[in-house]
């Protein structure tokens, strides 16, 4: 059951991505040759207008085929539309992933509330106590970065803290106060800690629900970008990457853990995973790499600057080479995921 749910979540996120391309293409009068749900052999399909709608055998996402790398005589062909229309279509996929993440965030925040960065308790003889932090203090910035929920502080400790004092700004009874705290390493938890606890998620009003839903998507985008930066600077290695197999396993593991606490916890956990994956897919697709949406956008930006397109054979060759490299990387990552699961 957990694997089925994981595949469904992953598949729906990809379908929404392709739907973004499809709807904006249709809005701009661009011919879509085929829009399919799933991959592999066609189970059933129907031609409606100039588009063939189909259901494929394998339940892994879908595709929106527009002949991007083809020169066609038709007026409504992709490459015969304005560069701005084509840019909108290409950007539509990642944009719909961000929209999906926002809609799911509305559900999660509306049901479970927000993890406001308000300190619930300070442990005795802890770095927090020594620095003067008190229960009731609300963190407003960490190391010069504004924060709006507790996880931003947690992520800072995990991804950005490299030792030394941390300058904090807190709101104490409506007054701003600057405090410096030096975390201590906990062998038990295997991480640096300052000795505070938070009160859990708190319900907020409708406007705050919308605000924090936007902030949730922004946080997931920020984490994805930071993770990419850590990969580039070798703070993370290729072994830390996960592909579809690893993601499905992670979602399955989260489902198994949440299932002990009831249907609502399972639902919220799966929604949180979907938010993370959808925002992550949106960011990754916008990277300016061949074969990705970001790579196609880069060629379109060059076309807008040069006022003439890059030769199609050259662009197609770059995307083909990029696709081969991407497929090789995916095979390698999939191999790693399988090794992690079974060995």
PDB file of C-alpha atoms in Angstrom, residues 141-325:
ATOM      1  CA  UNK A 141      16.271  36.420  12.884  1.00  0.00           C
ATOM      2  CA  UNK A 142      19.187  33.982  13.008  1.00  0.00           C
ATOM      3  CA  UNK A 143      22.649  35.086  11.910  1.00  0.00           C
ATOM      4  CA  UNK A 144      21.129  38.071  10.125  1.00  0.00           C
ATOM      5  CA  UNK A 145      18.499  35.996   8.292  1.00  0.00           C
ATOM      6  CA  UNK A 146      14.846  36.683   9.080  1.00  0.00           C
ATOM      7  CA  UNK A 147      12.852  33.615  10.122  1.00  0.00           C
ATOM      8  CA  UNK A 148       9.134  33.040  10.406  1.00  0.00           C
ATOM      9  CA  UNK A 149       8.882  29.461  11.650  1.00  0.00           C
ATOM     10  CA  UNK A 150      10.849  27.144  13.889  1.00  0.00           C
ATOM     11  CA  UNK A 151      12.031  24.853  11.100  1.00  0.00           C
ATOM     12  CA  UNK A 152      14.025  27.694   9.578  1.00  0.00           C
ATOM     13  CA  UNK A 153      16.111  27.724  12.760  1.00  0.00           C
ATOM     14  CA  UNK A 154      16.405  23.914  12.644  1.00  0.00           C
ATOM     15  CA  UNK A 155      17.497  24.000   9.000  1.00  0.00           C
ATOM     16  CA  UNK A 156      20.032  26.712   9.802  1.00  0.00           C
ATOM     17  CA  UNK A 157      21.542  24.502  12.524  1.00  0.00           C
ATOM     18  CA  UNK A 158      21.690  21.543  10.150  1.00  0.00           C
ATOM     19  CA  UNK A 159      22.785  23.216   6.905  1.00  0.00           C
ATOM     20  CA  UNK A 160      24.493  26.513   7.743  1.00  0.00           C
ATOM     21  CA  UNK A 161      26.004  26.325  11.216  1.00  0.00           C
ATOM     22  CA  UNK A 162      29.751  25.621  11.189  1.00  0.00           C
ATOM     23  CA  UNK A 163      30.753  26.540  14.729  1.00  0.00           C
ATOM     24  CA  UNK A 164      31.098  29.640  16.889  1.00  0.00           C
ATOM     25  CA  UNK A 165      28.476  32.021  18.231  1.00  0.00           C
ATOM     26  CA  UNK A 166      25.109  32.508  16.582  1.00  0.00           C
ATOM     27  CA  UNK A 167      23.659  36.042  16.685  1.00  0.00           C
ATOM     28  CA  UNK A 168      19.925  35.876  17.367  1.00  0.00           C
ATOM     29  CA  UNK A 169      17.244  38.540  17.433  1.00  0.00           C
ATOM     30  CA  UNK A 170      14.179  37.805  19.529  1.00  0.00           C
ATOM     31  CA  UNK A 171      10.924  39.569  20.255  1.00  0.00           C
ATOM     32  CA  UNK A 172      10.447  39.686  24.033  1.00  0.00           C
ATOM     33  CA  UNK A 173       7.146  41.211  25.133  1.00  0.00           C
ATOM     34  CA  UNK A 174       7.025  43.377  22.017  1.00  0.00           C
ATOM     35  CA  UNK A 175      10.618  44.590  22.296  1.00  0.00           C
ATOM     36  CA  UNK A 176      13.509  43.528  20.082  1.00  0.00           C
ATOM     37  CA  UNK A 177      16.520  42.001  21.837  1.00  0.00           C
ATOM     38  CA  UNK A 178      19.863  40.818  20.398  1.00  0.00           C
ATOM     39  CA  UNK A 179      21.429  37.693  21.904  1.00  0.00           C
ATOM     40  CA  UNK A 180      24.435  35.533  20.999  1.00  0.00           C
ATOM     41  CA  UNK A 181      24.429  31.830  21.790  1.00  0.00           C
ATOM     42  CA  UNK A 182      27.128  29.180  21.306  1.00  0.00           C
ATOM     43  CA  UNK A 183      25.624  25.720  20.591  1.00  0.00           C
ATOM     44  CA  UNK A 184      27.042  22.585  22.182  1.00  0.00           C
ATOM     45  CA  UNK A 185      27.448  19.281  20.357  1.00  0.00           C
ATOM     46  CA  UNK A 186      25.145  16.525  21.615  1.00  0.00           C
ATOM     47  CA  UNK A 187      26.634  13.049  21.167  1.00  0.00           C
ATOM     48  CA  UNK A 188      23.223  11.549  21.896  1.00  0.00           C
ATOM     49  CA  UNK A 189      21.504  13.496  19.093  1.00  0.00           C
ATOM     50  CA  UNK A 190      24.653  13.790  16.947  1.00  0.00           C
ATOM     51  CA  UNK A 191      24.094  17.485  16.277  1.00  0.00           C
ATOM     52  CA  UNK A 192      24.676  20.940  17.714  1.00  0.00           C
ATOM     53  CA  UNK A 193      21.924  22.123  20.062  1.00  0.00           C
ATOM     54  CA  UNK A 194      21.214  25.173  22.225  1.00  0.00           C
ATOM     55  CA  UNK A 195      18.712  23.618  24.651  1.00  0.00           C
ATOM     56  CA  UNK A 196      15.275  24.938  23.707  1.00  0.00           C
ATOM     57  CA  UNK A 197      11.915  23.363  22.950  1.00  0.00           C
ATOM     58  CA  UNK A 198       8.983  24.805  21.027  1.00  0.00           C
ATOM     59  CA  UNK A 199       5.242  24.455  21.776  1.00  0.00           C
ATOM     60  CA  UNK A 200       4.245  22.639  18.590  1.00  0.00           C
ATOM     61  CA  UNK A 201       2.126  23.887  15.714  1.00  0.00           C
ATOM     62  CA  UNK A 202      -0.439  26.584  16.397  1.00  0.00           C
ATOM     63  CA  UNK A 203      -3.578  27.431  14.426  1.00  0.00           C
ATOM     64  CA  UNK A 204      -3.667  30.791  12.637  1.00  0.00           C
ATOM     65  CA  UNK A 205      -6.395  32.798  10.890  1.00  0.00           C
ATOM     66  CA  UNK A 206      -7.302  32.607   7.157  1.00  0.00           C
ATOM     67  CA  UNK A 207      -4.970  35.429   6.038  1.00  0.00           C
ATOM     68  CA  UNK A 208      -2.055  34.006   8.045  1.00  0.00           C
ATOM     69  CA  UNK A 209      -2.830  30.564   6.583  1.00  0.00           C
ATOM     70  CA  UNK A 210      -2.392  32.006   3.074  1.00  0.00           C
ATOM     71  CA  UNK A 211       0.753  33.897   4.129  1.00  0.00           C
ATOM     72  CA  UNK A 212       2.376  30.855   5.735  1.00  0.00           C
ATOM     73  CA  UNK A 213       1.412  28.656   2.773  1.00  0.00           C
ATOM     74  CA  UNK A 214       3.432  30.985   0.546  1.00  0.00           C
ATOM     75  CA  UNK A 215       6.223  30.886   3.118  1.00  0.00           C
ATOM     76  CA  UNK A 216       6.127  27.071   3.145  1.00  0.00           C
ATOM     77  CA  UNK A 217       6.665  26.911  -0.617  1.00  0.00           C
ATOM     78  CA  UNK A 218       9.413  29.536  -0.333  1.00  0.00           C
ATOM     79  CA  UNK A 219      11.096  27.532   2.421  1.00  0.00           C
ATOM     80  CA  UNK A 220      11.097  24.338   0.345  1.00  0.00           C
ATOM     81  CA  UNK A 221      12.522  26.231  -2.653  1.00  0.00           C
ATOM     82  CA  UNK A 222      15.188  27.768  -0.406  1.00  0.00           C
ATOM     83  CA  UNK A 223      16.159  24.354   0.999  1.00  0.00           C
ATOM     84  CA  UNK A 224      16.426  22.870  -2.503  1.00  0.00           C
ATOM     85  CA  UNK A 225      18.692  25.716  -3.661  1.00  0.00           C
ATOM     86  CA  UNK A 226      20.845  25.378  -0.526  1.00  0.00           C
ATOM     87  CA  UNK A 227      21.150  21.638  -1.097  1.00  0.00           C
ATOM     88  CA  UNK A 228      22.309  22.278  -4.672  1.00  0.00           C
ATOM     89  CA  UNK A 229      24.850  24.773  -3.374  1.00  0.00           C
ATOM     90  CA  UNK A 230      26.115  22.178  -0.866  1.00  0.00           C
ATOM     91  CA  UNK A 231      26.406  19.666  -3.712  1.00  0.00           C
ATOM     92  CA  UNK A 232      28.393  22.099  -5.858  1.00  0.00           C
ATOM     93  CA  UNK A 233      30.693  23.023  -2.938  1.00  0.00           C
ATOM     94  CA  UNK A 234      31.104  19.309  -2.126  1.00  0.00           C
ATOM     95  CA  UNK A 235      29.521  19.548   1.303  1.00  0.00           C
ATOM     96  CA  UNK A 236      27.256  16.849  -0.125  1.00  0.00           C
ATOM     97  CA  UNK A 237      28.342  14.090  -2.485  1.00  0.00           C
ATOM     98  CA  UNK A 238      26.678  12.282  -5.387  1.00  0.00           C
ATOM     99  CA  UNK A 239      25.962   9.470  -2.920  1.00  0.00           C
ATOM    100  CA  UNK A 240      23.563  11.822  -1.135  1.00  0.00           C
ATOM    101  CA  UNK A 241      21.354  12.161  -4.250  1.00  0.00           C
ATOM    102  CA  UNK A 242      18.098  10.231  -4.538  1.00  0.00           C
ATOM    103  CA  UNK A 243      16.178   9.335  -7.677  1.00  0.00           C
ATOM    104  CA  UNK A 244      12.627   8.055  -8.160  1.00  0.00           C
ATOM    105  CA  UNK A 245      13.405   4.746  -6.411  1.00  0.00           C
ATOM    106  CA  UNK A 246      14.864   6.509  -3.383  1.00  0.00           C
ATOM    107  CA  UNK A 247      12.001   9.006  -3.275  1.00  0.00           C
ATOM    108  CA  UNK A 248       9.392   6.233  -3.442  1.00  0.00           C
ATOM    109  CA  UNK A 249      11.172   4.411  -0.606  1.00  0.00           C
ATOM    110  CA  UNK A 250      11.351   7.589   1.506  1.00  0.00           C
ATOM    111  CA  UNK A 251       7.656   8.298   0.975  1.00  0.00           C
ATOM    112  CA  UNK A 252       6.891   4.664   1.826  1.00  0.00           C
ATOM    113  CA  UNK A 253       8.952   4.851   5.017  1.00  0.00           C
ATOM    114  CA  UNK A 254       7.186   8.075   6.035  1.00  0.00           C
ATOM    115  CA  UNK A 255       3.831   6.398   5.397  1.00  0.00           C
ATOM    116  CA  UNK A 256       4.754   3.405   7.573  1.00  0.00           C
ATOM    117  CA  UNK A 257       5.847   5.640  10.459  1.00  0.00           C
ATOM    118  CA  UNK A 258       2.767   7.872  10.212  1.00  0.00           C
ATOM    119  CA  UNK A 259       0.354   4.920   9.982  1.00  0.00           C
ATOM    120  CA  UNK A 260       0.850   4.233  13.714  1.00  0.00           C
ATOM    121  CA  UNK A 261      -0.775   7.585  14.557  1.00  0.00           C
ATOM    122  CA  UNK A 262      -3.955   7.466  12.485  1.00  0.00           C
ATOM    123  CA  UNK A 263      -5.361   8.532   9.130  1.00  0.00           C
ATOM    124  CA  UNK A 264      -5.018  12.290   9.703  1.00  0.00           C
ATOM    125  CA  UNK A 265      -1.294  12.035  10.469  1.00  0.00           C
ATOM    126  CA  UNK A 266      -0.829   9.833   7.386  1.00  0.00           C
ATOM    127  CA  UNK A 267      -2.652  12.407   5.235  1.00  0.00           C
ATOM    128  CA  UNK A 268      -0.633  15.359   6.569  1.00  0.00           C
ATOM    129  CA  UNK A 269       2.655  13.453   6.250  1.00  0.00           C
ATOM    130  CA  UNK A 270       1.943  12.512   2.639  1.00  0.00           C
ATOM    131  CA  UNK A 271       0.897  16.089   1.846  1.00  0.00           C
ATOM    132  CA  UNK A 272       4.131  17.415   3.362  1.00  0.00           C
ATOM    133  CA  UNK A 273       6.132  14.971   1.253  1.00  0.00           C
ATOM    134  CA  UNK A 274       4.196  16.047  -1.849  1.00  0.00           C
ATOM    135  CA  UNK A 275       4.909  19.730  -1.084  1.00  0.00           C
ATOM    136  CA  UNK A 276       8.622  19.002  -0.754  1.00  0.00           C
ATOM    137  CA  UNK A 277       8.804  16.887  -3.938  1.00  0.00           C
ATOM    138  CA  UNK A 278       6.682  19.284  -6.027  1.00  0.00           C
ATOM    139  CA  UNK A 279       8.703  22.359  -5.015  1.00  0.00           C
ATOM    140  CA  UNK A 280      11.929  20.394  -5.530  1.00  0.00           C
ATOM    141  CA  UNK A 281      10.858  19.276  -9.014  1.00  0.00           C
ATOM    142  CA  UNK A 282       9.956  22.862  -9.914  1.00  0.00           C
ATOM    143  CA  UNK A 283      13.394  24.148  -8.915  1.00  0.00           C
ATOM    144  CA  UNK A 284      15.333  21.272 -10.487  1.00  0.00           C
ATOM    145  CA  UNK A 285      13.518  21.691 -13.803  1.00  0.00           C
ATOM    146  CA  UNK A 286      14.467  25.369 -13.914  1.00  0.00           C
ATOM    147  CA  UNK A 287      18.197  24.626 -13.729  1.00  0.00           C
ATOM    148  CA  UNK A 288      19.838  25.880 -16.964  1.00  0.00           C
ATOM    149  CA  UNK A 289      20.885  22.382 -18.023  1.00  0.00           C
ATOM    150  CA  UNK A 290      20.293  20.725 -21.413  1.00  0.00           C
ATOM    151  CA  UNK A 291      17.126  18.594 -21.680  1.00  0.00           C
ATOM    152  CA  UNK A 292      15.535  20.335 -18.678  1.00  0.00           C
ATOM    153  CA  UNK A 293      12.998  23.156 -18.893  1.00  0.00           C
ATOM    154  CA  UNK A 294      15.669  25.550 -17.640  1.00  0.00           C
ATOM    155  CA  UNK A 295      17.936  24.537 -20.524  1.00  0.00           C
ATOM    156  CA  UNK A 296      15.187  25.234 -23.051  1.00  0.00           C
ATOM    157  CA  UNK A 297      14.460  28.561 -21.364  1.00  0.00           C
ATOM    158  CA  UNK A 298      18.143  29.469 -21.686  1.00  0.00           C
ATOM    159  CA  UNK A 299      18.014  28.955 -25.462  1.00  0.00           C
ATOM    160  CA  UNK A 300      14.828  31.040 -25.642  1.00  0.00           C
ATOM    161  CA  UNK A 301      16.453  33.827 -23.618  1.00  0.00           C
ATOM    162  CA  UNK A 302      19.384  33.766 -26.055  1.00  0.00           C
ATOM    163  CA  UNK A 303      16.888  33.973 -28.910  1.00  0.00           C
ATOM    164  CA  UNK A 304      15.173  36.977 -27.302  1.00  0.00           C
ATOM    165  CA  UNK A 305      18.534  38.738 -26.855  1.00  0.00           C
ATOM    166  CA  UNK A 306      19.862  37.879 -30.344  1.00  0.00           C
ATOM    167  CA  UNK A 307      16.435  38.391 -31.963  1.00  0.00           C
ATOM    168  CA  UNK A 308      16.926  35.209 -33.914  1.00  0.00           C
ATOM    169  CA  UNK A 309      16.744  31.559 -32.839  1.00  0.00           C
ATOM    170  CA  UNK A 310      19.697  29.294 -32.246  1.00  0.00           C
ATOM    171  CA  UNK A 311      19.833  26.787 -35.151  1.00  0.00           C
ATOM    172  CA  UNK A 312      17.440  23.932 -34.332  1.00  0.00           C
ATOM    173  CA  UNK A 313      19.959  21.217 -35.188  1.00  0.00           C
ATOM    174  CA  UNK A 314      22.438  22.741 -32.746  1.00  0.00           C
ATOM    175  CA  UNK A 315      19.847  23.085 -29.950  1.00  0.00           C
ATOM    176  CA  UNK A 316      18.547  19.559 -30.567  1.00  0.00           C
ATOM    177  CA  UNK A 317      22.102  18.165 -30.406  1.00  0.00           C
ATOM    178  CA  UNK A 318      22.749  19.941 -27.081  1.00  0.00           C
ATOM    179  CA  UNK A 319      19.482  18.674 -25.585  1.00  0.00           C
ATOM    180  CA  UNK A 320      20.127  15.138 -26.855  1.00  0.00           C
ATOM    181  CA  UNK A 321      23.613  15.113 -25.329  1.00  0.00           C
ATOM    182  CA  UNK A 322      22.214  16.544 -22.100  1.00  0.00           C
ATOM    183  CA  UNK A 323      19.465  13.911 -22.046  1.00  0.00           C
ATOM    184  CA  UNK A 324      22.013  11.109 -22.450  1.00  0.00           C
ATOM    185  CA  UNK A 325      24.108  12.501 -19.580  1.00  0.00           C
TER     186      UNK A 325
END
